CSV table of C-alpha atoms in Angstrom, one decimal:
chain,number,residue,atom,x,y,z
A,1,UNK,CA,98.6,-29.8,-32.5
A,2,UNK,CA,98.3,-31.6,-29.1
A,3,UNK,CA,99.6,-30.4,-25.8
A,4,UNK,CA,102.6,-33.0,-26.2
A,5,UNK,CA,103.6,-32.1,-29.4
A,6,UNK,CA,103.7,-28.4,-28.7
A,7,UNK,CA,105.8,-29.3,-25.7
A,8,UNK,CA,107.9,-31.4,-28.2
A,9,UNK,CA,108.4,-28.3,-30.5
A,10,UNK,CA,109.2,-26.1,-27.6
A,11,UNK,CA,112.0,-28.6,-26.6
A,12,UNK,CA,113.7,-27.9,-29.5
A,13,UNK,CA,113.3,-24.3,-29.6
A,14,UNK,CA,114.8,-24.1,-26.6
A,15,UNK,CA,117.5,-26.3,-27.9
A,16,UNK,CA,118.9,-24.2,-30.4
A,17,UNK,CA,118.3,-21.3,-28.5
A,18,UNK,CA,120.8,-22.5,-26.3
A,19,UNK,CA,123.2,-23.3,-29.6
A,20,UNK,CA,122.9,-19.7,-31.0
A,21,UNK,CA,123.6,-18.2,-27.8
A,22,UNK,CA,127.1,-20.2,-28.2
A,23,UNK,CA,127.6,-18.7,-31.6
A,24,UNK,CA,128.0,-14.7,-31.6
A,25,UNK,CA,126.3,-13.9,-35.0
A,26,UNK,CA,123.1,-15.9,-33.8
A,27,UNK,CA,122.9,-14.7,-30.5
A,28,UNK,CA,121.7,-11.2,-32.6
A,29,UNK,CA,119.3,-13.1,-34.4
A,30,UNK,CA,115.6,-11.7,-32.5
A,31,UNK,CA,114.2,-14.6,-34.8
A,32,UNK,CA,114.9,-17.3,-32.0
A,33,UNK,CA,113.9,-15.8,-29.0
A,34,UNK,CA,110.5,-14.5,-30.7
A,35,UNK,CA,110.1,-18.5,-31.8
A,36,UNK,CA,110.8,-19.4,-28.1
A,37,UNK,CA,108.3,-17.3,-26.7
A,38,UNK,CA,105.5,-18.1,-29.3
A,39,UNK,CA,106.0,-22.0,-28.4
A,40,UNK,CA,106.5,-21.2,-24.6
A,41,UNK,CA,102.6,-19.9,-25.1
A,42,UNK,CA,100.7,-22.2,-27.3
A,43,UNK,CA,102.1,-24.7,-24.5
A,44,UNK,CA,101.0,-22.4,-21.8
A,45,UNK,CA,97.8,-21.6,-23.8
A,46,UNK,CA,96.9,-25.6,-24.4
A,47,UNK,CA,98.3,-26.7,-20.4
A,48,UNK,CA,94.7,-23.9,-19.6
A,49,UNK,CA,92.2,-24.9,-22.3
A,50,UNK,CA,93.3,-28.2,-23.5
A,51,UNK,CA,92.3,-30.2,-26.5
A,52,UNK,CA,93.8,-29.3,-29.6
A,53,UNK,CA,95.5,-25.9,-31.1
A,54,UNK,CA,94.1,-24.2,-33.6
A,55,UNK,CA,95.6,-20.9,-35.0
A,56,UNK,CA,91.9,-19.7,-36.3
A,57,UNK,CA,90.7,-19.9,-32.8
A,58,UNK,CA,93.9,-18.4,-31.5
A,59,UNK,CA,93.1,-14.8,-30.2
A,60,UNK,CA,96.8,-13.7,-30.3
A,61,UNK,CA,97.0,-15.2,-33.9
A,62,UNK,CA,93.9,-13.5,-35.0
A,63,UNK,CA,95.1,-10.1,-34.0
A,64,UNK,CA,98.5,-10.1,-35.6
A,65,UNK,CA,96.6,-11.4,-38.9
A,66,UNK,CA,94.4,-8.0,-38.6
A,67,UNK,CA,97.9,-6.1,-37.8
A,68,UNK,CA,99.3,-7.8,-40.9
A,69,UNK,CA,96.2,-6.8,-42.8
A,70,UNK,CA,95.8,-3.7,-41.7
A,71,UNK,CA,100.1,-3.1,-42.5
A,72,UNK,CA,99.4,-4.6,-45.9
A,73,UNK,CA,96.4,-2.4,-47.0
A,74,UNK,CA,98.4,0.7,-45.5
A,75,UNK,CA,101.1,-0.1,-47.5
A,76,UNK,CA,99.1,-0.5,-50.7
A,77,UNK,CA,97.6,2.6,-50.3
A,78,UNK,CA,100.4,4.5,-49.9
A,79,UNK,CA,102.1,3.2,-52.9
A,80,UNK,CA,98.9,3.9,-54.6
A,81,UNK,CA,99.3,7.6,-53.4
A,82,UNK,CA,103.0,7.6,-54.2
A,83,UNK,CA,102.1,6.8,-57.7
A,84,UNK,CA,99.2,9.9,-58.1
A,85,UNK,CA,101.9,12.2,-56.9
A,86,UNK,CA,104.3,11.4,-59.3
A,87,UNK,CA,101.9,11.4,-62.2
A,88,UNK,CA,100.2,14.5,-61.2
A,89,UNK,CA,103.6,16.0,-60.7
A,90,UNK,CA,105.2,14.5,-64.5
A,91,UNK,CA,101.4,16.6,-65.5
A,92,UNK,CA,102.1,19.9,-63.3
A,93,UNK,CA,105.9,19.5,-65.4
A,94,UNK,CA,104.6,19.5,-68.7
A,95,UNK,CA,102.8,22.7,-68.2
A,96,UNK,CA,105.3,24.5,-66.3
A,97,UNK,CA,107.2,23.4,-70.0
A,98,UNK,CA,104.3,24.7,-72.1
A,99,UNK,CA,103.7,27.5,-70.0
A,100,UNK,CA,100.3,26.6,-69.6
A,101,UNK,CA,100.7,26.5,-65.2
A,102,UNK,CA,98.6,29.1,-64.8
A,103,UNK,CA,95.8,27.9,-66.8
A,104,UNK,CA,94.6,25.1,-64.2
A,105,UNK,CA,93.1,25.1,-60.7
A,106,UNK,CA,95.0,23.0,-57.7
A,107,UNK,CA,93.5,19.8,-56.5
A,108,UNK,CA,93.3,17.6,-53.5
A,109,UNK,CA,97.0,16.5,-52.8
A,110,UNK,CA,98.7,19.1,-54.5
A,111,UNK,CA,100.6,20.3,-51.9
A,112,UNK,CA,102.4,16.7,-51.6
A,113,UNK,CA,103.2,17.3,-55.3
A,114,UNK,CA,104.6,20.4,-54.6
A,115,UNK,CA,106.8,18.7,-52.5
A,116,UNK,CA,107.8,16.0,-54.8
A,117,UNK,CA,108.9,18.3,-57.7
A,118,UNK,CA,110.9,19.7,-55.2
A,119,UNK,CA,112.6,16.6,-54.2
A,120,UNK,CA,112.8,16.3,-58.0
A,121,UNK,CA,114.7,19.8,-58.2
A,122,UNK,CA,117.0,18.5,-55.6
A,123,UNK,CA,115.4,20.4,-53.0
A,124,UNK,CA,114.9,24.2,-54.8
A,125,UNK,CA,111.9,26.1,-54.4
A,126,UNK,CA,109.7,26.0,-57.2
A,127,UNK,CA,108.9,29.7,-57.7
A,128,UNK,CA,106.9,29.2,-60.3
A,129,UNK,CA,104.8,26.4,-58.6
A,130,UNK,CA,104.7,28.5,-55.3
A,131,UNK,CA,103.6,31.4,-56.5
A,132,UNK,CA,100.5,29.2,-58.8
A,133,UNK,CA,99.8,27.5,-55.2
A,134,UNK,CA,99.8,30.9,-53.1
A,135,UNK,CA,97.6,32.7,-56.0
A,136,UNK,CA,95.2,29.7,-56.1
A,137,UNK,CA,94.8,29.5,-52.0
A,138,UNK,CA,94.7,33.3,-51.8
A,139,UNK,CA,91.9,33.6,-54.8
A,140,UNK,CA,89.7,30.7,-53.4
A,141,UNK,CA,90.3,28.8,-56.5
A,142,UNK,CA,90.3,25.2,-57.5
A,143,UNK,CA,90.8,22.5,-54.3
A,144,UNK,CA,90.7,26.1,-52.1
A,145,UNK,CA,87.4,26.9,-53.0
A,146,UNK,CA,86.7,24.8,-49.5
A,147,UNK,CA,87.5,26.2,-45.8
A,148,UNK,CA,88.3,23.2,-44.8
A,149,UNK,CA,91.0,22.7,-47.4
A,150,UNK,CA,92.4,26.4,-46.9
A,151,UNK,CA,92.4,25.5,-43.3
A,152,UNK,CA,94.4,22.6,-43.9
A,153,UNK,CA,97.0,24.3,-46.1
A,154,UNK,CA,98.2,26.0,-43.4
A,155,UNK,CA,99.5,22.8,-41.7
A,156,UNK,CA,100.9,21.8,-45.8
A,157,UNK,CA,102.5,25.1,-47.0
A,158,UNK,CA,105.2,26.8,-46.4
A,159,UNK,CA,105.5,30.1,-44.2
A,160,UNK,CA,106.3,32.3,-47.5
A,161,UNK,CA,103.5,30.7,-49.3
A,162,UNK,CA,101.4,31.0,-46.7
A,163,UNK,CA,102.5,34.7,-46.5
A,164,UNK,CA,102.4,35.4,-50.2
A,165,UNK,CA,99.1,34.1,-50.5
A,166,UNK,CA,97.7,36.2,-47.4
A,167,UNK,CA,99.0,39.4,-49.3
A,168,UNK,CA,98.0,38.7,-52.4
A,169,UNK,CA,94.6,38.4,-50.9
A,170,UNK,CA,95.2,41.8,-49.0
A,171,UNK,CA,96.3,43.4,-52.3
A,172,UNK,CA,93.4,42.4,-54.1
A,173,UNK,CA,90.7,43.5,-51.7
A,174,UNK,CA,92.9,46.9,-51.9
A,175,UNK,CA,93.1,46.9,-55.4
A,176,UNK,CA,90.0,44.7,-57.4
A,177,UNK,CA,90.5,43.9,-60.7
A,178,UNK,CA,94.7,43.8,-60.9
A,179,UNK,CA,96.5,41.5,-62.7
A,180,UNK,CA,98.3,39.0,-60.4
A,181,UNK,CA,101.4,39.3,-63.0
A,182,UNK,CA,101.2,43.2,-61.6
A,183,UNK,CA,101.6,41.8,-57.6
A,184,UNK,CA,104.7,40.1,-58.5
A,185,UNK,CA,106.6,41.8,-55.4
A,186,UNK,CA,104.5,39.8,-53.0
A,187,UNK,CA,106.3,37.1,-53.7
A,188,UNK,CA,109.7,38.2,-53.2
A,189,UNK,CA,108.4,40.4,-50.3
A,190,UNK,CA,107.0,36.9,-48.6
A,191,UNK,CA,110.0,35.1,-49.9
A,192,UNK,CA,112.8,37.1,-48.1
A,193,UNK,CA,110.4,38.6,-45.2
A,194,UNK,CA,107.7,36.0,-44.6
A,195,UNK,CA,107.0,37.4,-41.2
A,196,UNK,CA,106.7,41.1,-42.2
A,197,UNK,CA,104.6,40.1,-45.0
A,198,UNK,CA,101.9,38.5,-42.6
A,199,UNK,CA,102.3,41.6,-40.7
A,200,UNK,CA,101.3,44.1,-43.7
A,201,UNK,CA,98.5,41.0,-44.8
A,202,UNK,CA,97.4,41.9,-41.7
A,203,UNK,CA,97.6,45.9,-41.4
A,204,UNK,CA,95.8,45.9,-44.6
A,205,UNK,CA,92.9,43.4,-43.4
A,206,UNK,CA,92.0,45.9,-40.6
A,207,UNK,CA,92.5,48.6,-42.5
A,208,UNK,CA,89.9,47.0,-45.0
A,209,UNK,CA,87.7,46.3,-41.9
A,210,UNK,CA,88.0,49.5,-40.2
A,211,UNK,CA,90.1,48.5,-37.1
A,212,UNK,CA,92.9,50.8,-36.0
């Protein structure tokens, strides 16, 4: 596209620009002023360099291909992570159903499912999948067997969770050996009183450590 010819174009834009202001449906339209200003700079852009226009050599071109690129693969990948949620959450389902939760470690990502099959309970608390979660992160189990992702639970979690599973832990350095079905308390102690029960988490830690 020559310098004339992009002139030519930017005529016209300009033209019915002017028509769609007339007309108070189109003057909404952001389509036609965006069009305006693209052709008011591949004229500005060929007046300075000359020659002719090419969009591959077009800098601002190139850049909103990468954007558009970039958008696309973002949007990809979510949908692909959309799509592990929900299937990990139909699988965390079917053993809630068989009773079988308890018999599998947490992964990468669960705490997204968590939320799903909450969204899927119209917004309930899954005891049940809370109390699996809290034992797991407070027992080092599974996906929690890494710092790094007990760290990062406590940006995914909960409060209570997070407070049930720091009591649990507590209770267990207190008490080796005891069967988590025994500490069922914790949970309604964290549920109810999240706050007091990172307090006694913590009482109990120094206790455990020798601190007053």
């Amino acid at each position: 596209m020559t310098h004339a010819e992009a002139a030519a174009w930017l005529d016209d834009a300009r033209f019915f620009a002017r028509q769609n202001s007339r007309h108070e449906d189109l003057a909404q339209d952001e389509r036609g002023p965006a069009e305006l200003a693209e052709w008011e700079r591949i004229v500005w852009l060929l007046a300075r360099t000359g020659g002719i226009y090419d969009p591959d050599a077009d800098a601002v071109v190139q850049d909103e291909r990468t954007a558009d690129a970039a958008a696309a693969a973002h949007r990809e990948a979510a949908a692909r992570e959309a799509q592990r949620v929900a299937a990990r959450a139909d699988e965390l389902q079917a053993l809630r159903e068989l009773g079988t939760l308890k018999q599998v470690e947490p992964r990468e990502g669960d705490e997204a499912v968590r939320e799903e099959l909450t969204h899927r309970a119209g917004g309930y608390i899954q005891a049940d999948v809370d109390a699996w979660l809290a034992h797991a992160l407070a027992m080092h189990l599974g996906h929690y067997r890494g710092s790094a992702a007990r760290e990062a639970a406590a940006g995914l979690l909960p409060p209570p969770l997070l407070a049930h599973a720091a009591l649990l832990a507590e209770l267990a350095h207190l008490a080796p050996g005891t069967d988590v079905d025994q500490l069922t308390f914790a949970a309604r102690v964290a549920a109810t009183e999240p706050e007091a029960a990172d307090d006694l988490a913590g009482f109990l830690a120094r206790a455990r450590s020798g601190q007053s």
